[in-house]
mmCIF file of C-alpha atoms in Angstrom:
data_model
loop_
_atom_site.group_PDB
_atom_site.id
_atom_site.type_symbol
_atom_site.label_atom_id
_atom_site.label_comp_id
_atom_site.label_asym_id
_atom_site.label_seq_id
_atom_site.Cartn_x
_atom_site.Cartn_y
_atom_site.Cartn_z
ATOM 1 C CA UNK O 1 85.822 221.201 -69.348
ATOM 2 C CA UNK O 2 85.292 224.738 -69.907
ATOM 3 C CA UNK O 3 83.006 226.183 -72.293
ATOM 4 C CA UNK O 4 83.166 228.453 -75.484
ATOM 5 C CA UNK O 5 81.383 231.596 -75.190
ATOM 6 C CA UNK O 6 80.254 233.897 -78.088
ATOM 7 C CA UNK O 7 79.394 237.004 -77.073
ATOM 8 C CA UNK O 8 79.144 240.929 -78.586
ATOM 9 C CA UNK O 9 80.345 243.747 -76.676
ATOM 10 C CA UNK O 10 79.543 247.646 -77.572
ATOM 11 C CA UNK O 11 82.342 248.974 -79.311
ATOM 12 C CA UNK O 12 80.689 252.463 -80.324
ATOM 13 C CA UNK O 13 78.069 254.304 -79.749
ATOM 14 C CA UNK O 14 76.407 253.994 -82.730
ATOM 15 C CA UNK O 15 75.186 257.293 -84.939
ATOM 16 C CA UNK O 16 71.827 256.278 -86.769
ATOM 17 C CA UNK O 17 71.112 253.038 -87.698
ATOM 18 C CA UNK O 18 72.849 250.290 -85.820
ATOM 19 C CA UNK O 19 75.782 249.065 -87.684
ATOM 20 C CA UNK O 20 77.592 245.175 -87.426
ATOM 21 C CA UNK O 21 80.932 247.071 -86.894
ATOM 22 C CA UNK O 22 79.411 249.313 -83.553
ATOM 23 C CA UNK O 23 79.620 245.798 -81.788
ATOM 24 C CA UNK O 24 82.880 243.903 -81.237
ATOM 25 C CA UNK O 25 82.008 239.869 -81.613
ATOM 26 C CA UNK O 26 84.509 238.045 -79.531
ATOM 27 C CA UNK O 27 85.218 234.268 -78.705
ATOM 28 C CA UNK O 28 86.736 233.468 -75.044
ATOM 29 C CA UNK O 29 86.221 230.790 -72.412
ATOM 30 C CA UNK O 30 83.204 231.061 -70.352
ATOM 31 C CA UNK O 31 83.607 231.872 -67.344
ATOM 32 C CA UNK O 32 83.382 229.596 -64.093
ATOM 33 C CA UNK O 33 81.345 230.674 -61.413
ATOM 34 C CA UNK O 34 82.932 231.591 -58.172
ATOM 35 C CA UNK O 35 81.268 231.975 -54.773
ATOM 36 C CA UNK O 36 77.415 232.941 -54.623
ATOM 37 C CA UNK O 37 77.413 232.935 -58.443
ATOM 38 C CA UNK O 38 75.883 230.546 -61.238
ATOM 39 C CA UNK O 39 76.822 229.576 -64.917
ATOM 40 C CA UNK O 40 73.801 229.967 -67.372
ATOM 41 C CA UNK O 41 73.404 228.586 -70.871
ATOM 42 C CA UNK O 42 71.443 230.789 -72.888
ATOM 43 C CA UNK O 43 69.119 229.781 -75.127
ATOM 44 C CA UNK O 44 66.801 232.727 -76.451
ATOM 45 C CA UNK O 45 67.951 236.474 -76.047
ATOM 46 C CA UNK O 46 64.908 239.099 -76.676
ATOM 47 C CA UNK O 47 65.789 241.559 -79.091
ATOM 48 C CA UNK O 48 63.823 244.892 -78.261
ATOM 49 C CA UNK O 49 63.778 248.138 -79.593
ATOM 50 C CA UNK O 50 64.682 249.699 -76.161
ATOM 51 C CA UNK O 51 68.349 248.299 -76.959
ATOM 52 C CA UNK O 52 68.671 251.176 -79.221
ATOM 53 C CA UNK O 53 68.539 253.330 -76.137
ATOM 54 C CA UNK O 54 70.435 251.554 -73.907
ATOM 55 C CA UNK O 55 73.560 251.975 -76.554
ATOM 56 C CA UNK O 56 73.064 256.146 -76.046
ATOM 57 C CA UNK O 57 75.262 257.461 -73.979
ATOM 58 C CA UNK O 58 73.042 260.431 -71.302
ATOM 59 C CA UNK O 59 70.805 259.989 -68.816
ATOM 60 C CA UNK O 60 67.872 257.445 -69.443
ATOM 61 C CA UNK O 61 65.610 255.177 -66.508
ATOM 62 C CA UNK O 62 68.487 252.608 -66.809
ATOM 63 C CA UNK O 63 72.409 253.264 -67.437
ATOM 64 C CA UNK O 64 73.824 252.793 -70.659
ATOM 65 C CA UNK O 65 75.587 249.939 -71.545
ATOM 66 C CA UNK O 66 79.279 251.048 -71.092
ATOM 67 C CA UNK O 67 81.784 250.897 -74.249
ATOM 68 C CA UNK O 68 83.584 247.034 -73.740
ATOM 69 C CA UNK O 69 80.732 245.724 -71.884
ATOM 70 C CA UNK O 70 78.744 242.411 -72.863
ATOM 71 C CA UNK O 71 75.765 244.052 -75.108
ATOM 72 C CA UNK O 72 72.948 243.717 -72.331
ATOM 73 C CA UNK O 73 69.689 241.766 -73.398
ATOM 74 C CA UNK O 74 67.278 239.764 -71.210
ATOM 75 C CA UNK O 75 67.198 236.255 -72.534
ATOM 76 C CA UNK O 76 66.296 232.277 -70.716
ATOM 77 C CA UNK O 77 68.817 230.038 -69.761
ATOM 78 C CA UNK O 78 69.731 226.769 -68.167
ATOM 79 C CA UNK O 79 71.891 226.858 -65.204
ATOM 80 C CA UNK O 80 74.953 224.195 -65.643
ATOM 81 C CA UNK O 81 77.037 225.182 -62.860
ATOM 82 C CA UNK O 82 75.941 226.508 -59.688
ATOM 83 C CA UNK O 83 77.221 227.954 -56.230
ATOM 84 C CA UNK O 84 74.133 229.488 -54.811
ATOM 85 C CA UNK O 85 71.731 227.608 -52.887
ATOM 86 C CA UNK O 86 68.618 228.558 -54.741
ATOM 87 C CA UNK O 87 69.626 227.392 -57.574
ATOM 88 C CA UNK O 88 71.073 223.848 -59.260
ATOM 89 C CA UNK O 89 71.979 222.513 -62.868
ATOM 90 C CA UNK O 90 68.907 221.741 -64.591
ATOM 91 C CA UNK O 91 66.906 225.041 -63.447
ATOM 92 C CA UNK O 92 65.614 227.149 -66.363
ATOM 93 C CA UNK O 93 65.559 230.816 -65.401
ATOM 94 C CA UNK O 94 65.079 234.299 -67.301
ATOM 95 C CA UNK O 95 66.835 238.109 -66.248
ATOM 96 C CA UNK O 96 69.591 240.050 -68.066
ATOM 97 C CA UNK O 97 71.648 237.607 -69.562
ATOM 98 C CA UNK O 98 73.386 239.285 -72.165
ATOM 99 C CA UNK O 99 74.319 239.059 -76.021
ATOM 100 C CA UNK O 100 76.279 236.078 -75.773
ATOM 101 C CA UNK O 101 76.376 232.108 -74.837
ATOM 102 C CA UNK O 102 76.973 231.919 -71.090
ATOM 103 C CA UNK O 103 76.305 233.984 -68.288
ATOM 104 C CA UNK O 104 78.394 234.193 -65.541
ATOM 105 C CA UNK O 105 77.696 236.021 -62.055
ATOM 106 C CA UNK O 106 75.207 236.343 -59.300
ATOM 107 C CA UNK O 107 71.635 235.514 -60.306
ATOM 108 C CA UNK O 108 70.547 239.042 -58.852
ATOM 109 C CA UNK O 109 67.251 239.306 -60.811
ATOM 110 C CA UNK O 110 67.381 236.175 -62.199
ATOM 111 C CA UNK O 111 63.663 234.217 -61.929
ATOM 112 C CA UNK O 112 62.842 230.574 -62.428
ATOM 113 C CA UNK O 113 60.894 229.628 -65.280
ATOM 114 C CA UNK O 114 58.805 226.098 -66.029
ATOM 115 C CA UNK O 115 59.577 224.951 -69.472
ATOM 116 C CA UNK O 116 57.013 222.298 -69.163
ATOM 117 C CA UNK O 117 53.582 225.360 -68.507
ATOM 118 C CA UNK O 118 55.141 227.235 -71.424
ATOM 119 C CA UNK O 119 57.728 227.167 -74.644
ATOM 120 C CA UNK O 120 60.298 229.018 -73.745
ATOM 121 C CA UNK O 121 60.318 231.965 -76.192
ATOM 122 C CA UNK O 122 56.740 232.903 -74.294
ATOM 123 C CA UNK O 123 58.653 233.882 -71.020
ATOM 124 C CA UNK O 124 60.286 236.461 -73.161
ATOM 125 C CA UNK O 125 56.926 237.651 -74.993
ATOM 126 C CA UNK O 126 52.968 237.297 -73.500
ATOM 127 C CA UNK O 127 55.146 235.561 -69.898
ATOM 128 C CA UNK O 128 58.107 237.680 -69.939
ATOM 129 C CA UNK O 129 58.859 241.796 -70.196
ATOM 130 C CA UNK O 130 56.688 242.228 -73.283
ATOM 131 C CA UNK O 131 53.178 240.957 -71.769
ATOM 132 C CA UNK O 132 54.369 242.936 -68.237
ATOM 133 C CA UNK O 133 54.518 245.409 -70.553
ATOM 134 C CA UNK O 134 51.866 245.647 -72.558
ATOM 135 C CA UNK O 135 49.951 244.916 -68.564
ATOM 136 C CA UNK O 136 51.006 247.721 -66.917
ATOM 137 C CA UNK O 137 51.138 250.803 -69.487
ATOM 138 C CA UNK O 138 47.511 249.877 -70.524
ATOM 139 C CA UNK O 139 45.464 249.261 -67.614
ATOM 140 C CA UNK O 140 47.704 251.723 -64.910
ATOM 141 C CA UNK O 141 48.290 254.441 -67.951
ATOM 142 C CA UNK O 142 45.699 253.834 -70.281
ATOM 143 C CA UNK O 143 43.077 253.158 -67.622
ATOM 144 C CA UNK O 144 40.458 251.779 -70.209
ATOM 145 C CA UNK O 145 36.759 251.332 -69.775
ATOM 146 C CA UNK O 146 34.172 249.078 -71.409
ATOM 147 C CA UNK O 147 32.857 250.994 -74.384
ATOM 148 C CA UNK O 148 36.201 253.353 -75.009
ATOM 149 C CA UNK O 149 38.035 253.381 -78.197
ATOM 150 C CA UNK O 150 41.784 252.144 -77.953
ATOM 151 C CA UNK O 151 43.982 253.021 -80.768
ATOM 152 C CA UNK O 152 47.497 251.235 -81.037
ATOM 153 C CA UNK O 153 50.545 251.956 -83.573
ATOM 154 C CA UNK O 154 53.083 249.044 -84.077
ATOM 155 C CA UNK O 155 49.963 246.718 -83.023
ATOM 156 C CA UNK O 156 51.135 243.645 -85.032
ATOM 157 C CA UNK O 157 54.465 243.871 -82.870
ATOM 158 C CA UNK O 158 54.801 242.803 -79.763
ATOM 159 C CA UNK O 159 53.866 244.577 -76.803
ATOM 160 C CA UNK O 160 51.165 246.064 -79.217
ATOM 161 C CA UNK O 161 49.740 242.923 -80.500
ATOM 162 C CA UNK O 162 49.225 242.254 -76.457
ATOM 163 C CA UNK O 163 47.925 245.232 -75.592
ATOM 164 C CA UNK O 164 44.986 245.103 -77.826
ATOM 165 C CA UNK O 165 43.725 242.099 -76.960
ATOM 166 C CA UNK O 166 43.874 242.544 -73.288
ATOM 167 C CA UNK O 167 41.879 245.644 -74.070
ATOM 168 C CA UNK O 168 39.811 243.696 -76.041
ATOM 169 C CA UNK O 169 39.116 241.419 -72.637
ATOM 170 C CA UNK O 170 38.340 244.490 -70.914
ATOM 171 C CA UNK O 171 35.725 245.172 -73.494
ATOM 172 C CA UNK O 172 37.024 248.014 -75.583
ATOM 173 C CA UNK O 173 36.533 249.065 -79.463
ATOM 174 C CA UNK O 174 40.044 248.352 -80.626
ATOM 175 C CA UNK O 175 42.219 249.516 -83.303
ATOM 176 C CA UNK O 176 45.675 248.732 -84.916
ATOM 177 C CA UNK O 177 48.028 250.936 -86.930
ATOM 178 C CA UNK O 178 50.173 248.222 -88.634
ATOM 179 C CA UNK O 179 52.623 247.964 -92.102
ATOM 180 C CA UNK O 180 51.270 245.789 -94.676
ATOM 181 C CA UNK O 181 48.355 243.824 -95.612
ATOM 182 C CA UNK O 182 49.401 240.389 -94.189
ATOM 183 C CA UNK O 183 49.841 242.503 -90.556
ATOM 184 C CA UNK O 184 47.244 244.218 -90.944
ATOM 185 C CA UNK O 185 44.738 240.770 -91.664
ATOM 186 C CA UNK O 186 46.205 238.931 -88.678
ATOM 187 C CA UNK O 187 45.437 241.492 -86.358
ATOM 188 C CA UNK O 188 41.503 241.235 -87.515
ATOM 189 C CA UNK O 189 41.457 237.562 -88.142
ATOM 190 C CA UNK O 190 43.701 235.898 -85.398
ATOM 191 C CA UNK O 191 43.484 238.576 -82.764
ATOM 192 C CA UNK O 192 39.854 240.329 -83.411
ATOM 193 C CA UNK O 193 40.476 243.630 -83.567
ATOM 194 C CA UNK O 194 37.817 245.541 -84.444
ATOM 195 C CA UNK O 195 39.629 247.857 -87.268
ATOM 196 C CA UNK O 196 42.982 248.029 -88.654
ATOM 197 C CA UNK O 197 45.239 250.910 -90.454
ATOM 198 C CA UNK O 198 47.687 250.241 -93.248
ATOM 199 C CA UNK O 199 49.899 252.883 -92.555
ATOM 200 C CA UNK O 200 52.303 251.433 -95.654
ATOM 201 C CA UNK O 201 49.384 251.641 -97.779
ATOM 202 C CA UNK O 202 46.914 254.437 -97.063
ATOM 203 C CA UNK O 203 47.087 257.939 -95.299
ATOM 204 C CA UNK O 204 46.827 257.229 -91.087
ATOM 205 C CA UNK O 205 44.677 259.977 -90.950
ATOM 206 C CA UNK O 206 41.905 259.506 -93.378
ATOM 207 C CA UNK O 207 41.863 255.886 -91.971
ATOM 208 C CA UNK O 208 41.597 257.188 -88.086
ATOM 209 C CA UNK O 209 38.332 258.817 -88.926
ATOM 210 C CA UNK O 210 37.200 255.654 -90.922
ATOM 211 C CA UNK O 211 38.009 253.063 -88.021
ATOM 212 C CA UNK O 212 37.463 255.921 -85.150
ATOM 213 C CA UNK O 213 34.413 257.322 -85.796
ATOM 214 C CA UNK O 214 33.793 258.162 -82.415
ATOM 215 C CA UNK O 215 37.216 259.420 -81.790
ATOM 216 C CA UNK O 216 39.850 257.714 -79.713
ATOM 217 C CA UNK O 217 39.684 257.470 -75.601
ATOM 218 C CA UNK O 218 43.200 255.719 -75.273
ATOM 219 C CA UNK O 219 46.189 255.895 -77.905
ATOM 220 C CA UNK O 220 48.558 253.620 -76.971
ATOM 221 C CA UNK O 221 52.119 255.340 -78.642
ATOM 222 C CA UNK O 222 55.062 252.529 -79.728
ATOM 223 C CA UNK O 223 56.525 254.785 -82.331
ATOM 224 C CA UNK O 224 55.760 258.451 -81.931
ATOM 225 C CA UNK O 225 56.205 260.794 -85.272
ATOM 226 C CA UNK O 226 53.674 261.672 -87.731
ATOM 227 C CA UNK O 227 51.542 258.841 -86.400
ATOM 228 C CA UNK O 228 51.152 260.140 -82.993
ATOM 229 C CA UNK O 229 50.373 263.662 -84.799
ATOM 230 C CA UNK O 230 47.823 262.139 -86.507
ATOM 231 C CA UNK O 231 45.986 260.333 -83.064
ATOM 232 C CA UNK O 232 46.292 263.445 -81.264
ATOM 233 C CA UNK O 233 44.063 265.481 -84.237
ATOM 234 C CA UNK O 234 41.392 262.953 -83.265
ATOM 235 C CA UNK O 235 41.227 262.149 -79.261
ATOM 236 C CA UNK O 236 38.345 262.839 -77.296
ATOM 237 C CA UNK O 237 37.725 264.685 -74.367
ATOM 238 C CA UNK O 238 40.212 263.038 -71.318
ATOM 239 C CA UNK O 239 41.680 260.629 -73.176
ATOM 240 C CA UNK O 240 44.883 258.946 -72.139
ATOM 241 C CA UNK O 241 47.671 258.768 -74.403
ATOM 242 C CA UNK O 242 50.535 256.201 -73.155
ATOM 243 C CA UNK O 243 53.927 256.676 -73.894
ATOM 244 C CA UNK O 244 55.439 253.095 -74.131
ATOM 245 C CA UNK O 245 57.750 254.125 -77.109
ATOM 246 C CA UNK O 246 58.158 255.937 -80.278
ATOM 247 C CA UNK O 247 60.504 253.064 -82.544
ATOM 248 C CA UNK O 248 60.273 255.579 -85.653
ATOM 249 C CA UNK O 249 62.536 258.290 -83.814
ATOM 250 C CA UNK O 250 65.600 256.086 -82.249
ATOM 251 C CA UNK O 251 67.703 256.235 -85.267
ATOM 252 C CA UNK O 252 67.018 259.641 -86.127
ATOM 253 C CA UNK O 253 70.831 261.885 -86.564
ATOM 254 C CA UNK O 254 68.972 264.919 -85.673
ATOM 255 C CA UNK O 255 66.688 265.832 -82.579
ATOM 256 C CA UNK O 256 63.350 263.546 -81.738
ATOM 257 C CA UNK O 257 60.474 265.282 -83.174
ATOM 258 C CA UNK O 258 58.420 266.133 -80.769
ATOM 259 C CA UNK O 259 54.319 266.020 -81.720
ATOM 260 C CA UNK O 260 53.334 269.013 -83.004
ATOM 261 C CA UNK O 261 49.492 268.611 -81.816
ATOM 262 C CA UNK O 262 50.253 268.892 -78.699
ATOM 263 C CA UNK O 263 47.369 271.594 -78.034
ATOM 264 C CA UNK O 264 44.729 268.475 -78.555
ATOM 265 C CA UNK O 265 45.816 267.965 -74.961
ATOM 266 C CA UNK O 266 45.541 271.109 -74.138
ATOM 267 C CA UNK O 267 41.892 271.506 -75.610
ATOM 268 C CA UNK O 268 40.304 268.060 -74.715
ATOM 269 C CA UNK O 269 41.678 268.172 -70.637
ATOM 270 C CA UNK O 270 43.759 265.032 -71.951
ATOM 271 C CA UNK O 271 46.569 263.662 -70.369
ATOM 272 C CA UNK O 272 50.021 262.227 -71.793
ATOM 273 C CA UNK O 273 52.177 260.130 -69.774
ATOM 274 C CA UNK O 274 55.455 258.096 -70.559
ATOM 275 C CA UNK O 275 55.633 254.879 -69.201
ATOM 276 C CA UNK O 276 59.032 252.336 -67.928
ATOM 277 C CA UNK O 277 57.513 248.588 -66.860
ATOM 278 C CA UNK O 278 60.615 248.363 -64.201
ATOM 279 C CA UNK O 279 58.622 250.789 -61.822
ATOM 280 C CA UNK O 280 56.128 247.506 -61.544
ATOM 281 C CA UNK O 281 58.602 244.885 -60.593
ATOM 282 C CA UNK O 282 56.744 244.096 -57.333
ATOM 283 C CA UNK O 283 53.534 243.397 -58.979
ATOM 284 C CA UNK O 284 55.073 241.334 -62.037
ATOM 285 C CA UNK O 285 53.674 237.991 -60.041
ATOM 286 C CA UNK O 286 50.026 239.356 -60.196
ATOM 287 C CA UNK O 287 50.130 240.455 -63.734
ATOM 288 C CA UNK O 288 51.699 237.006 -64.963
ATOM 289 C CA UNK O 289 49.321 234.960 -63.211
ATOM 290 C CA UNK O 290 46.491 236.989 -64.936
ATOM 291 C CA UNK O 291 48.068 236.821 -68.456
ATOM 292 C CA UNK O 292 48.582 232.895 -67.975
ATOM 293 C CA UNK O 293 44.963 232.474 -67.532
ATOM 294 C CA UNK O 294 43.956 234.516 -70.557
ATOM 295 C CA UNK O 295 46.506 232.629 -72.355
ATOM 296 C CA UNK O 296 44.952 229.337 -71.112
ATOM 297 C CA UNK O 297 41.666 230.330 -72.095
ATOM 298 C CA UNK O 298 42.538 231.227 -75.605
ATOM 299 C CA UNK O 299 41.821 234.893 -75.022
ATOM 300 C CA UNK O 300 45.269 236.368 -75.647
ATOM 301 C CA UNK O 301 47.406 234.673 -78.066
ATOM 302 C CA UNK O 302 51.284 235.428 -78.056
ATOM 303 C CA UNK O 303 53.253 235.353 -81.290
ATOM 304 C CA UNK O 304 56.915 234.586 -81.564
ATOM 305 C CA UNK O 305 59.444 235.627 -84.689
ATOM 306 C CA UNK O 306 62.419 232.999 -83.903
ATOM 307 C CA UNK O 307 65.481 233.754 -85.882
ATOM 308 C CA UNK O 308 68.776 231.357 -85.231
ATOM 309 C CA UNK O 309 72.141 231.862 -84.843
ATOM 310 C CA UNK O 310 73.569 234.205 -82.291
ATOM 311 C CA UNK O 311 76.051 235.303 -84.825
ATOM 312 C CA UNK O 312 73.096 237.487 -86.665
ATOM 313 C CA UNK O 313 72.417 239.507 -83.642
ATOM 314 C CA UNK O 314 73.093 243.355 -85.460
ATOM 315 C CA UNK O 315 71.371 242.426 -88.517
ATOM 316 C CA UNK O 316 68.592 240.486 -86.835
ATOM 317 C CA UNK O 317 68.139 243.922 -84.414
ATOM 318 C CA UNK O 318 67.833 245.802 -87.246
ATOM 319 C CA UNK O 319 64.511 243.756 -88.229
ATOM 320 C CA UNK O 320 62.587 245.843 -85.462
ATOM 321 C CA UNK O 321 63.486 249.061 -86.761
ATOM 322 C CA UNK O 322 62.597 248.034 -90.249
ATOM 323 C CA UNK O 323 59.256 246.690 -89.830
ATOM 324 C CA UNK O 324 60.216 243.460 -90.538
ATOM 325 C CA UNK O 325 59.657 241.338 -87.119
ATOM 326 C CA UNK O 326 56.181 240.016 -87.338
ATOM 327 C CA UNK O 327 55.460 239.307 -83.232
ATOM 328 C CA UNK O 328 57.864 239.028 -80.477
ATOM 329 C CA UNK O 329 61.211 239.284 -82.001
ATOM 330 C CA UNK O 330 63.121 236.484 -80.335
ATOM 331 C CA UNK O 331 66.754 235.399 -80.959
ATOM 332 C CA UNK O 332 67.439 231.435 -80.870
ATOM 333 C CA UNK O 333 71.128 230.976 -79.409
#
């Protein structure tokens, strides 16, 4: 008996904002695996702001998802059908798995996952891309010491909700830039950061030197613009800026702005570097293991924002871009 699949495929390149009507949504038989391949059920697609990107046509780290093609997302699955040896009906596994119901193909990059250590949605937030994440740009970028002052913007979402409290295991002063009060209270009260900024609700700047009296060592960049002006007017001498993204400038019609405090660098011997977690595949075992035990131990909690129905995909996207995910923004298939 062959199954339904669901699925949204690029139809534009969108202009701006992400519209419902850049995506074709399409209902057709799954397809059955042939040799060497497997059939996967999906059950939770990740919905990141790097999407936006990979819908750009130009040259990026990764190629851009072609006009017809499957929308690509990373998502876990259960295999149902199977005609590679490593793997039978029953296995759960995570990779690329695409905005839709099934995947069908090889499971090139496809891991196994163990629903029973975790819930599932975790292997695509603290256990999946977003904690690897969140891993690697702070500790190999950021390179924070005991002591140093760690500034993050978008820290109630989630690679930046990660990144503070690993830096908060590695013994650092940290600080969130977040929208809203109820944001802005979980970050102290749940996650223990040591100061927050409203950005909604007071001026970033004023509220830098407030939380920062000491300046900051590490910034730790998810949305670039005025924000990342504002960090750069207040970094110390060698500090570390890491690129991991800059959410506030994908939809923009014109050009990125680029910072325009740029000379901080220049002045304080301080270095800015742009980050992409696939250059760390190899060493995704060591940082998972790590995260697991910090998880286990109750010193990194991981949040999850489940919304249903695979049918909401453009306007559930759209929920990153307007500050409305609270967590790891997962979607439930």
């Amino acid at each position: 008996m062959s199954q339904t699949n669901r699925r949204f495929l690029l139809a534009k390149r969108p202009v701006g904002a992400v519209r419902r009507d850049d995506f074709s949504y399409e209902t057709v038989p799954a397809e059955q695996p042939g040799e060497g391949q497997v059939l996967v059920r999906n059950l939770y697609l990740s919905l990141d702001p790097a999407m936006r990107g990979w819908m750009n046509e130009g040259k990026s780290y990764i190629p851009p998802v072609a006009l017809g093609q499957v929308m690509r997302a990373l998502g876990v699955g259960e295999v149902v059908a199977s005609n590679h040896p490593d793997f039978k009906p029953g296995d759960h596994v995570s990779g690329a798995l695409g905005v839709q119901d099934y995947f069908t193909g090889e499971p090139q990059g496809l891991h196994k996952i163990d629903p029973n250590l975790a819930p599932l949605p975790r292997y695509l937030s603290a256990l999946g891309m977003t904690g690897m994440t969140a891993y690697f740009a702070l500790l190999e970028v950021g390179q924070p010491k005991a002591g140093d002052t760690v500034v993050i913007s978008g820290a109630a979402g989630a690679v930046g909700s990660i990144v503070g409290q690993i830096a908060k295991v590695k013994g650092c002063r940290v600080v969130g830039i977040a929208g809203g009060a109820e944001k802005c209270q979980y970050l102290k009260d749940e996650l223990g950061f040591d100061g927050v900024i409203d950005y909604k609700a007071e001026d970033v700047l004023a509220g830098l030197k407030r939380e920062c009296p000491k300046g900051v060592d590490v910034y730790f960049d998810n949305v670039g613009g005025e924000i990342l002006d504002a960090v750069l007017t207040r970094i110390n001498f060698k500090a570390r800026i890491v690129i991991c993204g800059a959410i506030s400038q994908y939809n923009n019609k014109e050009a990125v702005k680029g910072p325009a405090n740029y000379l901080a660098l220049l002045v304080n011997r301080a270095r800015m570097e742009g980050f992409v977690v696939m250059d760390h595949t190899k060493e995704y075992g060591k940082a998972a293991q790590e995260i697991a035990g910090w998880l286990a131990s109750g010193q990194v909690k991981s949040k999850e924002d489940v919304v249903e129905g695979l049918e909401t995909f453009p306007e559930t996207l759209l929920k990153l871009f307007n500050g409305e995910n609270f967590g790891k923004l997962v979607l439930k298939v």
